[in-house]
XYZ file of C-alpha atoms in Angstrom:
609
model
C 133.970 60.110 56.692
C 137.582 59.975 55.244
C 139.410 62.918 55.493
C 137.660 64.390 58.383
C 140.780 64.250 60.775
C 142.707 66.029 58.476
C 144.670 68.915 59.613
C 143.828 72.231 58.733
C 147.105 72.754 57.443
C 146.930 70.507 54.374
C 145.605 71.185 51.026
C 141.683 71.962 51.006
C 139.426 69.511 50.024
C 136.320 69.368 47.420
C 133.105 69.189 49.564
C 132.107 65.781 50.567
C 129.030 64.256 49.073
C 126.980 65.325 52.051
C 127.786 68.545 52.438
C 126.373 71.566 50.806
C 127.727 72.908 47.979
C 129.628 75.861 47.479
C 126.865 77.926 45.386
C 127.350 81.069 43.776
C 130.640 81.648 46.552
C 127.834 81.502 49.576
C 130.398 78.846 51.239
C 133.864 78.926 50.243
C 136.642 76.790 52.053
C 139.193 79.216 53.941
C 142.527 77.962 52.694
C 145.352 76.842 55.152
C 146.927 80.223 55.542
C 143.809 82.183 55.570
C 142.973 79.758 59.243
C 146.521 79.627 60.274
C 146.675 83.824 60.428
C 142.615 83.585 62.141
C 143.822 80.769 65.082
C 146.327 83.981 66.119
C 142.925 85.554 66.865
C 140.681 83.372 68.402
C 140.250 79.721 70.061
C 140.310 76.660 69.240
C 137.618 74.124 71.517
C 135.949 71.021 70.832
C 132.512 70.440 70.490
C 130.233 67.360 71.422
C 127.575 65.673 68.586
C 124.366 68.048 69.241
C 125.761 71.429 70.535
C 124.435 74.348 69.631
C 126.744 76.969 68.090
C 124.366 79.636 66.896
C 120.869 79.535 68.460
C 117.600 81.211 66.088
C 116.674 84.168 67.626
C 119.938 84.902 69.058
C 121.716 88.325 68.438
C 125.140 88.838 67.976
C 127.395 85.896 68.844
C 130.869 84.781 67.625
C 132.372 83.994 64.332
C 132.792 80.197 63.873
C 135.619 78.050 61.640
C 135.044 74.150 61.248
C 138.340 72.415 62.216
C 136.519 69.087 62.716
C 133.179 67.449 62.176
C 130.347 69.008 60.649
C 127.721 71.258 61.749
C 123.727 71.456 60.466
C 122.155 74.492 59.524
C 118.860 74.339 60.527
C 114.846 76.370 60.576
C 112.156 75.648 63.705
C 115.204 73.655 65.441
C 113.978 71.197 68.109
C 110.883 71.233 66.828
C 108.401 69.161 64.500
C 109.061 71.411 61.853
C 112.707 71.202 62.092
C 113.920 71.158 58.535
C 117.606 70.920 57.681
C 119.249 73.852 55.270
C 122.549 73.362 55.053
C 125.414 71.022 56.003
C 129.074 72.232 56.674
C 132.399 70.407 57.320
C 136.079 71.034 58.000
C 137.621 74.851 56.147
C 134.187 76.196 56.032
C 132.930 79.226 58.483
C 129.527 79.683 59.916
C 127.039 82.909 59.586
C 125.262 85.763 57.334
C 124.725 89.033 56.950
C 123.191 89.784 60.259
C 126.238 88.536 62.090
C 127.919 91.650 60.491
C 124.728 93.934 60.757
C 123.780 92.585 64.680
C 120.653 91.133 63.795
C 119.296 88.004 65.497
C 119.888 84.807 63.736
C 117.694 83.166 61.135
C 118.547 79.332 61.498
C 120.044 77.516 64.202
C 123.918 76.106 63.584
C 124.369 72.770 65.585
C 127.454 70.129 65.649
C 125.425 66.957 63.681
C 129.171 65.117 64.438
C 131.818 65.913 67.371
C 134.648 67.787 65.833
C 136.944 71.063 66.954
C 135.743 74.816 65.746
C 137.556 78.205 65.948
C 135.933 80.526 67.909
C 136.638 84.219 67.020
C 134.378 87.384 68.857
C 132.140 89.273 66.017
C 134.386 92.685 66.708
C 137.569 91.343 66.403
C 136.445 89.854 62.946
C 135.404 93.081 61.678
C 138.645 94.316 62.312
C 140.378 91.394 60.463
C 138.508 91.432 58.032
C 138.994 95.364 57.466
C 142.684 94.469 57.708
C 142.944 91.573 55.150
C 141.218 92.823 51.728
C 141.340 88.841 50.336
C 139.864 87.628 53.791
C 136.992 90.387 53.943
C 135.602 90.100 50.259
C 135.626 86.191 50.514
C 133.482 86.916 54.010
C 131.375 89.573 52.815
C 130.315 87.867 49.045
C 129.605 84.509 51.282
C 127.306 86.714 53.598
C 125.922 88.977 50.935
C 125.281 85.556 49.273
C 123.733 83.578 52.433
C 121.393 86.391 52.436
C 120.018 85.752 49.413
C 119.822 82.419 49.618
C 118.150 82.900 52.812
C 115.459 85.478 51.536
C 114.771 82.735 48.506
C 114.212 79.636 50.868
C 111.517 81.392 52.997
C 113.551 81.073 56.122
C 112.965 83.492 59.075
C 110.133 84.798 60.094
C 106.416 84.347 58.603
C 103.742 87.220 57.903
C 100.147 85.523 57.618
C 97.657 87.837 56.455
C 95.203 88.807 53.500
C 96.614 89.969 50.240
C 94.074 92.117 50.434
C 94.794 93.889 53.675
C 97.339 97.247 53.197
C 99.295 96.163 56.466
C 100.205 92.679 55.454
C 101.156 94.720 52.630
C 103.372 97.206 54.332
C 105.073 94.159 56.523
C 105.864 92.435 53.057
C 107.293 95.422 51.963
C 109.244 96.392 54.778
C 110.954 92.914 55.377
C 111.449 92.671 51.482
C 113.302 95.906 50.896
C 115.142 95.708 54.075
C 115.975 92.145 53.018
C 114.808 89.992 56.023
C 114.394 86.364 55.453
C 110.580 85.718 55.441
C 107.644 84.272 54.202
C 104.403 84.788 53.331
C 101.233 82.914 54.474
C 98.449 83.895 52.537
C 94.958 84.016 54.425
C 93.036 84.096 51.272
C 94.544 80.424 49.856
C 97.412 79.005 51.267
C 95.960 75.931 53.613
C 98.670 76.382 56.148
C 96.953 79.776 57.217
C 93.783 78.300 59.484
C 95.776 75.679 61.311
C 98.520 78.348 62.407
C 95.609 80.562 63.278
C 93.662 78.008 65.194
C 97.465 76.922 66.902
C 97.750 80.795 68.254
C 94.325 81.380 68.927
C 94.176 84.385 66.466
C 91.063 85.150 64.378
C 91.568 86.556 61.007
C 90.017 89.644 61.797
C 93.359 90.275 63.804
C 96.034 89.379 61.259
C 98.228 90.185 59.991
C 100.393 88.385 62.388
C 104.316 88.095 62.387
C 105.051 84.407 63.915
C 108.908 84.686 65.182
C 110.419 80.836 66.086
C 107.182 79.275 66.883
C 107.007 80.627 69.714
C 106.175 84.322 69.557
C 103.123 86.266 67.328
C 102.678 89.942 66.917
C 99.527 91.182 66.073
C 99.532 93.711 63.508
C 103.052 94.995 64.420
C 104.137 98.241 63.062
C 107.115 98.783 61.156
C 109.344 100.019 64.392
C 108.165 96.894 66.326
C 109.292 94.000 63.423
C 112.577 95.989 62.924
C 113.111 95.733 67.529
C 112.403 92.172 66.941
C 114.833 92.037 64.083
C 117.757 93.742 65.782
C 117.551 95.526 62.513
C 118.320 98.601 64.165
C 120.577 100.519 66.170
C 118.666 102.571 69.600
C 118.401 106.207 69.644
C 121.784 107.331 70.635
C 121.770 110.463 73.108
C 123.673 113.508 72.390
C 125.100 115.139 69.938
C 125.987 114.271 66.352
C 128.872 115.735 64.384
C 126.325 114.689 61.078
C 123.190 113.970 60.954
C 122.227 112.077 57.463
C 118.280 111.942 56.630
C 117.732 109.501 53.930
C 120.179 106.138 53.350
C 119.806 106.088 49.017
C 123.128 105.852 47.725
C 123.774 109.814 48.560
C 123.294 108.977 52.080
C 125.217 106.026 52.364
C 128.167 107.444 50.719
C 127.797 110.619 52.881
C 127.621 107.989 56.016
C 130.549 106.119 54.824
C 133.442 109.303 54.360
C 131.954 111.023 57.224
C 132.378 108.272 59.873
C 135.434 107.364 58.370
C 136.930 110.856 58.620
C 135.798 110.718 62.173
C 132.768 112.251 62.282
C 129.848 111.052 65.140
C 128.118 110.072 62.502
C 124.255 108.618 62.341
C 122.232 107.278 59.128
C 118.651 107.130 59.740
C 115.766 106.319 57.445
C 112.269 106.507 57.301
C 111.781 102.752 55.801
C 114.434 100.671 53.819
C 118.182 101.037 53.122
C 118.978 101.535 49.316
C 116.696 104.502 48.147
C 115.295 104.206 44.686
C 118.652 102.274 43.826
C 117.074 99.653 46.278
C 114.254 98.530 43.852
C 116.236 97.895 41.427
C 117.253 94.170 40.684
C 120.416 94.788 38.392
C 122.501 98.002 37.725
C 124.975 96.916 35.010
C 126.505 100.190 34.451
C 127.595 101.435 37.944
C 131.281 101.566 38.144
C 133.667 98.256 39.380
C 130.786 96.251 38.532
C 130.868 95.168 35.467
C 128.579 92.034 35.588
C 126.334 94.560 37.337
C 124.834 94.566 41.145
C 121.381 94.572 42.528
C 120.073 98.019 44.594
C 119.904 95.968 47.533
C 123.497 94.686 47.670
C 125.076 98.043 46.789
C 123.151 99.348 49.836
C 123.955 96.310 52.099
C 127.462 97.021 51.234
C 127.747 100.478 51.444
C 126.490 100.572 55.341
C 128.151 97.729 56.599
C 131.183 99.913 55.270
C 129.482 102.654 57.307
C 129.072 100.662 60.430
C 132.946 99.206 59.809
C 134.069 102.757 60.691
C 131.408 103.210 63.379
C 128.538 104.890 61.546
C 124.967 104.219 64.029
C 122.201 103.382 61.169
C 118.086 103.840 62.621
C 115.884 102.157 60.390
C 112.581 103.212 60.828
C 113.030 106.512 61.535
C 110.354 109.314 60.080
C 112.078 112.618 60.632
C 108.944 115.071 60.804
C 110.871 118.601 61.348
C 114.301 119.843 61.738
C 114.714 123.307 63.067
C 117.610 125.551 64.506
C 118.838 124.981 68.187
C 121.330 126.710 69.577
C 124.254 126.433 67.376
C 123.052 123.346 66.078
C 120.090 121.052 64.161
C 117.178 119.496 66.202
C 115.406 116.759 64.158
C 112.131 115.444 65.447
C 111.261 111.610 64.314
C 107.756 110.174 64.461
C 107.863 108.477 66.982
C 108.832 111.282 69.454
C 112.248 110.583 69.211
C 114.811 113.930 68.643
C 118.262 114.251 67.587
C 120.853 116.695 67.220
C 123.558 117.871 64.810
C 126.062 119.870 64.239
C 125.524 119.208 60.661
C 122.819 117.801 58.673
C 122.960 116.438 55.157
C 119.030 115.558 53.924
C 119.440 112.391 51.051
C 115.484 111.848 51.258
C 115.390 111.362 47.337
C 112.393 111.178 45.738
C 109.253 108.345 45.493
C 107.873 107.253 41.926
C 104.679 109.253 41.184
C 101.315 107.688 40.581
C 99.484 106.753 37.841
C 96.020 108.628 37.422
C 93.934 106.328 36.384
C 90.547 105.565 38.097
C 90.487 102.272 40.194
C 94.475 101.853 40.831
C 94.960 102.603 44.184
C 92.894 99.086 45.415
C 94.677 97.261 42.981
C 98.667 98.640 44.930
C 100.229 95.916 46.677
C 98.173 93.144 44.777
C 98.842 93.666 41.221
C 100.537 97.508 40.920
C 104.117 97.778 42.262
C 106.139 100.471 42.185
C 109.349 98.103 42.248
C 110.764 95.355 40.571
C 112.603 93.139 42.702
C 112.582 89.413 43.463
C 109.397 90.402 45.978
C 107.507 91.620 43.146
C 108.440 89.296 40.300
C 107.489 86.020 42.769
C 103.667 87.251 42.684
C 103.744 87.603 38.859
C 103.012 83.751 37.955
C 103.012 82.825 34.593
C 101.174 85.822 33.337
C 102.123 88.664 31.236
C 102.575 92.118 33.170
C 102.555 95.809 32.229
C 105.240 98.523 32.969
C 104.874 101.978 32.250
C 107.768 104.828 32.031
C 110.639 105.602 29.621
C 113.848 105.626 31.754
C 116.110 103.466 33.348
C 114.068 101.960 35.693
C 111.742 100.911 33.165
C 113.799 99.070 31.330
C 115.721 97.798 33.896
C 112.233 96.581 35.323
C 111.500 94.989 31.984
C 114.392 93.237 31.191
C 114.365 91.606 34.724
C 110.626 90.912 34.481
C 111.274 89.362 31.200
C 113.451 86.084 32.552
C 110.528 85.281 34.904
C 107.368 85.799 32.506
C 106.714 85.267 28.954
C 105.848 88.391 27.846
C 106.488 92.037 29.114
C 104.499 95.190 27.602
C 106.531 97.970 27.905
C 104.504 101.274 27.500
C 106.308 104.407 26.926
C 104.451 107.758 26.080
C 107.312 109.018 24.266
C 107.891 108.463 20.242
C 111.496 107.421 21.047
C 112.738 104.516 23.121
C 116.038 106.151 23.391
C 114.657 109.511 24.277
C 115.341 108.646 28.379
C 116.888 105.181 28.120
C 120.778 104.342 28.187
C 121.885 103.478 25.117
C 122.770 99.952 26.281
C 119.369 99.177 27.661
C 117.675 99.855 24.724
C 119.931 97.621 22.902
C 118.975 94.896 24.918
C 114.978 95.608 24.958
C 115.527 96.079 21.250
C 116.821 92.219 20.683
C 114.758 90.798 23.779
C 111.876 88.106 22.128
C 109.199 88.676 25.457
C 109.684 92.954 25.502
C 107.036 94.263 23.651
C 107.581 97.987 23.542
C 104.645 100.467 22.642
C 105.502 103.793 22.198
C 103.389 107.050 22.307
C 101.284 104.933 24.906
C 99.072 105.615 28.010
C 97.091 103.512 30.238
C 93.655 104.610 30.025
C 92.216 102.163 32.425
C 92.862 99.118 34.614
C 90.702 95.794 34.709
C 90.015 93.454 37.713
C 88.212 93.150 40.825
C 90.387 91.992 43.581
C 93.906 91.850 41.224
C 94.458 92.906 37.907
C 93.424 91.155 34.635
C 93.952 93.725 31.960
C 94.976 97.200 31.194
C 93.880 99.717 29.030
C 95.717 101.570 26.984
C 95.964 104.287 24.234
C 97.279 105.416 21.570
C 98.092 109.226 21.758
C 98.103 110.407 18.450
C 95.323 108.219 16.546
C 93.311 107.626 19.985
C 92.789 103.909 19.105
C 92.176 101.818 22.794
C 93.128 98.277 23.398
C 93.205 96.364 25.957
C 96.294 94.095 27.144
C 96.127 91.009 29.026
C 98.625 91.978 31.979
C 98.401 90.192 36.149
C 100.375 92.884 37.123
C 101.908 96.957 36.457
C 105.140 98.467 36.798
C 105.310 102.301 36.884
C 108.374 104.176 36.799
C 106.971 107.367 35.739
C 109.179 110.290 37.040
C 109.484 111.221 40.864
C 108.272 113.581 43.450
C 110.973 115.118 46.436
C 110.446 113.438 49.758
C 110.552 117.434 50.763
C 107.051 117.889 52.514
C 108.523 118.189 55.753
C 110.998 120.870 55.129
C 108.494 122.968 52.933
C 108.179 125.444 56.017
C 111.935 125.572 56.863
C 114.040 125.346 53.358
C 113.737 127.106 50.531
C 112.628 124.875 47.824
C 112.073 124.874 43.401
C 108.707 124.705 42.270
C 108.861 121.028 42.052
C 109.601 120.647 45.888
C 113.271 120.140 45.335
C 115.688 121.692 47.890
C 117.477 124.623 46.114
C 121.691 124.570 46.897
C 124.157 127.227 46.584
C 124.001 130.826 45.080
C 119.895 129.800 44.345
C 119.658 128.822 48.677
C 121.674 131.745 49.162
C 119.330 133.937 47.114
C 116.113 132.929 49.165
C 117.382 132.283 52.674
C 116.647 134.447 55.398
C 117.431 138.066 55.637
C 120.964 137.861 57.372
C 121.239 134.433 57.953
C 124.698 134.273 55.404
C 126.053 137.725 56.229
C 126.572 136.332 60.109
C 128.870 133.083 58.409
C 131.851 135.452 56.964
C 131.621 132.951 54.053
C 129.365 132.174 50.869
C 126.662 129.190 50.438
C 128.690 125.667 49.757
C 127.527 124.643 46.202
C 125.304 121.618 48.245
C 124.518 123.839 51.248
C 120.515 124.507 51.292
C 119.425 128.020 52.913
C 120.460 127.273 56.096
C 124.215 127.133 56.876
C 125.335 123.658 58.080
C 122.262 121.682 56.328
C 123.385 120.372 52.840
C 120.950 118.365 50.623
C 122.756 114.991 48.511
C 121.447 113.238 45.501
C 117.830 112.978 44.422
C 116.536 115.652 46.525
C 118.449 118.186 45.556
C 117.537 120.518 42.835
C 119.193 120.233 39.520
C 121.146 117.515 40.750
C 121.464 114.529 37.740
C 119.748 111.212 39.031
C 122.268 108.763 38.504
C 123.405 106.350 41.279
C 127.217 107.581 41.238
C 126.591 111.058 40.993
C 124.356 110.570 44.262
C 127.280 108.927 45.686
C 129.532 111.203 44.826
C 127.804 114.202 46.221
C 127.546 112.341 49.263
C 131.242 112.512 49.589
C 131.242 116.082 48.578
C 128.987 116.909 51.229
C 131.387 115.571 53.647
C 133.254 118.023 52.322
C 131.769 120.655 52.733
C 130.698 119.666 56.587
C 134.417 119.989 57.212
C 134.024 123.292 55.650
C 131.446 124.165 57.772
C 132.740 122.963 60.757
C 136.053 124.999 59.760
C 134.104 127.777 60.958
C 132.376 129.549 64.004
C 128.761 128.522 64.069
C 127.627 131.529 66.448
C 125.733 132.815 63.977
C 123.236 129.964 63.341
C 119.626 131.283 63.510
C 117.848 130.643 66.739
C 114.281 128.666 66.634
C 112.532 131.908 66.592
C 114.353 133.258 63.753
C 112.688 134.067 60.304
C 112.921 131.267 57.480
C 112.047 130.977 54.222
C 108.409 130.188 53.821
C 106.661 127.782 51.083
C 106.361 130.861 48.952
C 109.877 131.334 48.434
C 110.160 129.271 45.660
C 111.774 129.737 42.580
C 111.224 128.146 38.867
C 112.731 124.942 38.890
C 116.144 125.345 37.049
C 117.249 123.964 34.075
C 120.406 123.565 35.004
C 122.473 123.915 38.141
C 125.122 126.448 37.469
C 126.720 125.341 40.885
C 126.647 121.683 39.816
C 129.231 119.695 40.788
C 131.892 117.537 38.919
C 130.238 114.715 40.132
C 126.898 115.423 38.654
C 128.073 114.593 35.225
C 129.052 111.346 35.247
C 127.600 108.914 33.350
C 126.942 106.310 35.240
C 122.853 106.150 35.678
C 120.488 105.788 38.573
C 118.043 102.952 38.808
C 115.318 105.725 39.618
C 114.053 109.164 38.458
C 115.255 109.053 35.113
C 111.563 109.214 33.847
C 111.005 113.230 34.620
């Protein structure tokens, strides 16, 4: 094709009529000087028609450049369901996301024509890339935007099971909120599902089943087996931890990224997903530096590959089921039998949306009632109208988002105001949206449908008048409960469940547990000295993304603090701590807040308390 024995040195070219276009930034064209100052870091070889570059399934592997030829993305390579993705020539670079992250490929890069690449080692790229702002953005937004385009196109691994069954639930939700490239075989009625079945001998009383390159099925994995096969997680590592960070919302995260790069040991683990609350949501438009707004899921993606850039170690899944004292520093027990320990230990568990108490709901979660609003949910919506409930941010994010993808959106609030818990600038959008239909002093009385939902139920609080609203599926974003119940025997906690900070931790820790520090209670240190709490969980924190974030940071802070100091005086494991009735009245107000906790910018979850 002309122009494909053009040196990289002249102008680049517009892509050629076969080749994939540059979408959205997914595949930009390095320029001359951008490969000129990358060929001081790598090597240049040729490759024959056919090779393989990247293989599916493979982890890790080498950053590629096209200096000649072109090479085929492909899915099921080499096989009869080989099916071609993407096509690449001469400027552009190969790879996603999990190049960056060290998860095994999705699609399998092959030379279609004999050219000349640029071969570069993944480590030495992240260093580059660290080095050269221009050159890492235009990597990272191609990645970020591979991902996606990835995640859309069903590549990766299928799930087969029953929309029925809660564990082919739980695998859908696990691969969509840790945004692996999947797809979904439904048992019920998709007419691929018997013929895979009958092709690995499986019965449908054993799915669901995870089929991984045609040539591997797990039966029924759990979430810690589909994350091994993944790569999407780092082992165990042994010893000790300068930090410890349980929970990876956007307090976490931040708290991973400043204390790694300050040079903390520093591990990130989570019991499911990356992202927190902020992870559900499909656009924040008022979190600062983006002003065409973000989704949950890239601010996360972004904020730990920063992490891992300055050596961060993220586990994902990992359940941490008790933390107690241990000689000077934090043991934390996972649930898988796992333990780690640390110096320090900063808990950004957040909080998970509460549930709706009406009778019949819980068959109808996973099916019809979602907790969410993502891409994931909106694809099982249809055409139909859907439902969601609450009066904060995340409701009218939700319904805003919803409302591009179905023609009509029934937003039930049991307020009198719309403004009451909403930013100002969300309303203003609901307000002039034609498919938001928002009904205020409104409950759902009562859901409708046997297998998935048909209708709700809802009334009207002051006259008591019912009606019922055609609806396939419900949002609720209805306030949120502390992922505390594993600390309730070791922290002092609010009424709520919150974990209480500062001169309130200070006032219900153990007797003589802050007289043996020669110092006072950090304003984000919980009871126990050297365990701070970040974010959602903490008590009379504000739940807004950036204030998460930046008490994150702060907690960093303070960890230096603590560290600043002798930690003889830790309590031992058979030392006295403060016991579930400790609590105090939730507060009001946090008199210890930081300046961080009142900025504006707004979370995508909690605001509905």
């Amino acid at each position: 094709m002309a122009g494909e024995d053009r040196s990289p040195g002249t102008a680049p070219r517009a892509a050629a009529p076969d080749e994939t276009p540059d979408l959205y930034g997914a595949y930009p064209r390095l320029t001359p000087k951008q490969i000129r100052f990358l060929s001081g870091h790598g090597t240049r070889r040729p490759v024959a028609a056919g090779e393989v570059l990247i293989r599916e399934g493979d982890r890790g592997g080498d950053f590629y450049v096209i200096l000649g030829g072109s090479v085929a993305i492909t899915e099921y390579y080499g096989t009869s369901d080989e099916r071609l993705l993407r096509l690449h020539r001469q400027g552009r670079f190969l790879g996603e996301l999990g190049l960056l992250q060290g998860q095994v490929a999705f699609y399998t890069a092959h030379a279609r024509e004999a050219g000349e690449v640029l071969v570069i080692p993944v480590d030495r790229l992240r260093v580059l890339v660290a080095r050269d702002p221009v050159l890492g953005n235009l990597v990272l937004r191609a990645y970020l935007g591979r991902r996606t385009m990835l995640v859309g196109a069903g590549a990766g691994f299928r799930i087969l099971g029953s929309r029925y069954s809660s564990d082919t639930r739980r695998l859908r939700e696990f691969a969509a909120r840790n945004w692996l490239p999947h797809r979904w075989i439904d048992l019920e009625t998709d007419a691929e599902a018997e013929a895979l079945l009958r092709r690995f001998s499986v019965p449908p009383e054993e799915t669901p089943i995870v089929i991984w390159r045609e040539e591997q099925v797990l039966r029924n994995p759990g979430n810690a087996e589909l994350a091994r096969l993944i790569g999407l997680s780092t082992p165990a590592a042994d010893g000790d931890h300068d930090l410890l960070i349980v929970g990876s919302g956007p307090a976490g995260i931040a708290a991973a990224v400043y204390g790694s790069s300050d040079g903390l040991a520093t591990t990130l683990v989570d019991a499911f997903a990356t992202g927190g609350q902020a992870g559900t949501s499909s656009l924040i438009e008022n979190y600062l530096g983006f002003p065409s707004g973000i989704s949950g899921s890239e601010l996360a993606e972004r904020g730990v590959l920063q992490a891992r850039k300055f050596g961060a170690r993220v586990r994902i899944p990992a359940e941490a089921t008790s933390l107690e004292p241990d000689g000077g520093h934090y043991r934390v027990t996972f649930a898988d039998g796992t333990e780690a320990l640390g110096r320090t230990v900063v808990l950004a568990t957040g909080a998970h949306y509460r549930r709706l108490d009406v009778p019949g709901i819980a068959r109808l979660e996973g099916t019809s009632v979602f907790y969410a609003a993502t891409v994931y949910e909106a694809r099982q919506c249809g055409a139909d109208p859907v439902a969601v409930v609450g009066g904060g941010n995340s409701a009218g994010q939700a319904s805003l988002f919803l409302a591009e993808r179905v023609p009509r959106v029934h937003l039930l609030i049991r307020g009198a105001s719309l403004g009451a818990g909403m930013s100002r600038y969300l309303v203003d959008q609901i307000e002039r949206h034609p498919r938001v239909n928002v009904a205020l002093d409104t409950e759902v009385r009562e859901v409708r449908g046997d297998d998935t939902l048909r209708s709700v139920v809802v009334e009207h609080i002051r006259t008591k008048e019912r009606r019922a609203l055609d609806a396939c599926s419900l949002f609720v974003f209805i306030g949120a409960k502390p992922c505390t119940d594993w600390l309730s025997d070791v922290l002092a906690l609010d009424d709520e469940g919150f974990v209480l900070t500062g001169a309130e931790a200070e006032a219900r820790a153990a007797p003589g547990v802050w007289e043996s520090q020669s110092r006072g209670c950090l304003r984000l240190e919980t009871s126990l000295p050297g365990v701070f709490a970040a974010g959602d969980v903490r008590s009379g924190s504000v739940k807004r993304v950036a204030s998460a974030a930046g008490e994150g940071a702060m907690a960093v802070h303070h960890v230096h603090d603590h560290l600043g100091h002798t930690t003889a005086g830790l309590p031992g494991p058979g030392d006295d701590l403060p016991a579930p009735s400790g609590r105090s009245a939730a507060p009001g107000g946090d008199p210890h807040a930081s300046a961080t906790d009142a900025h504006p910018l707004h979370m995508t979850g909690g605001e509905g308390r």
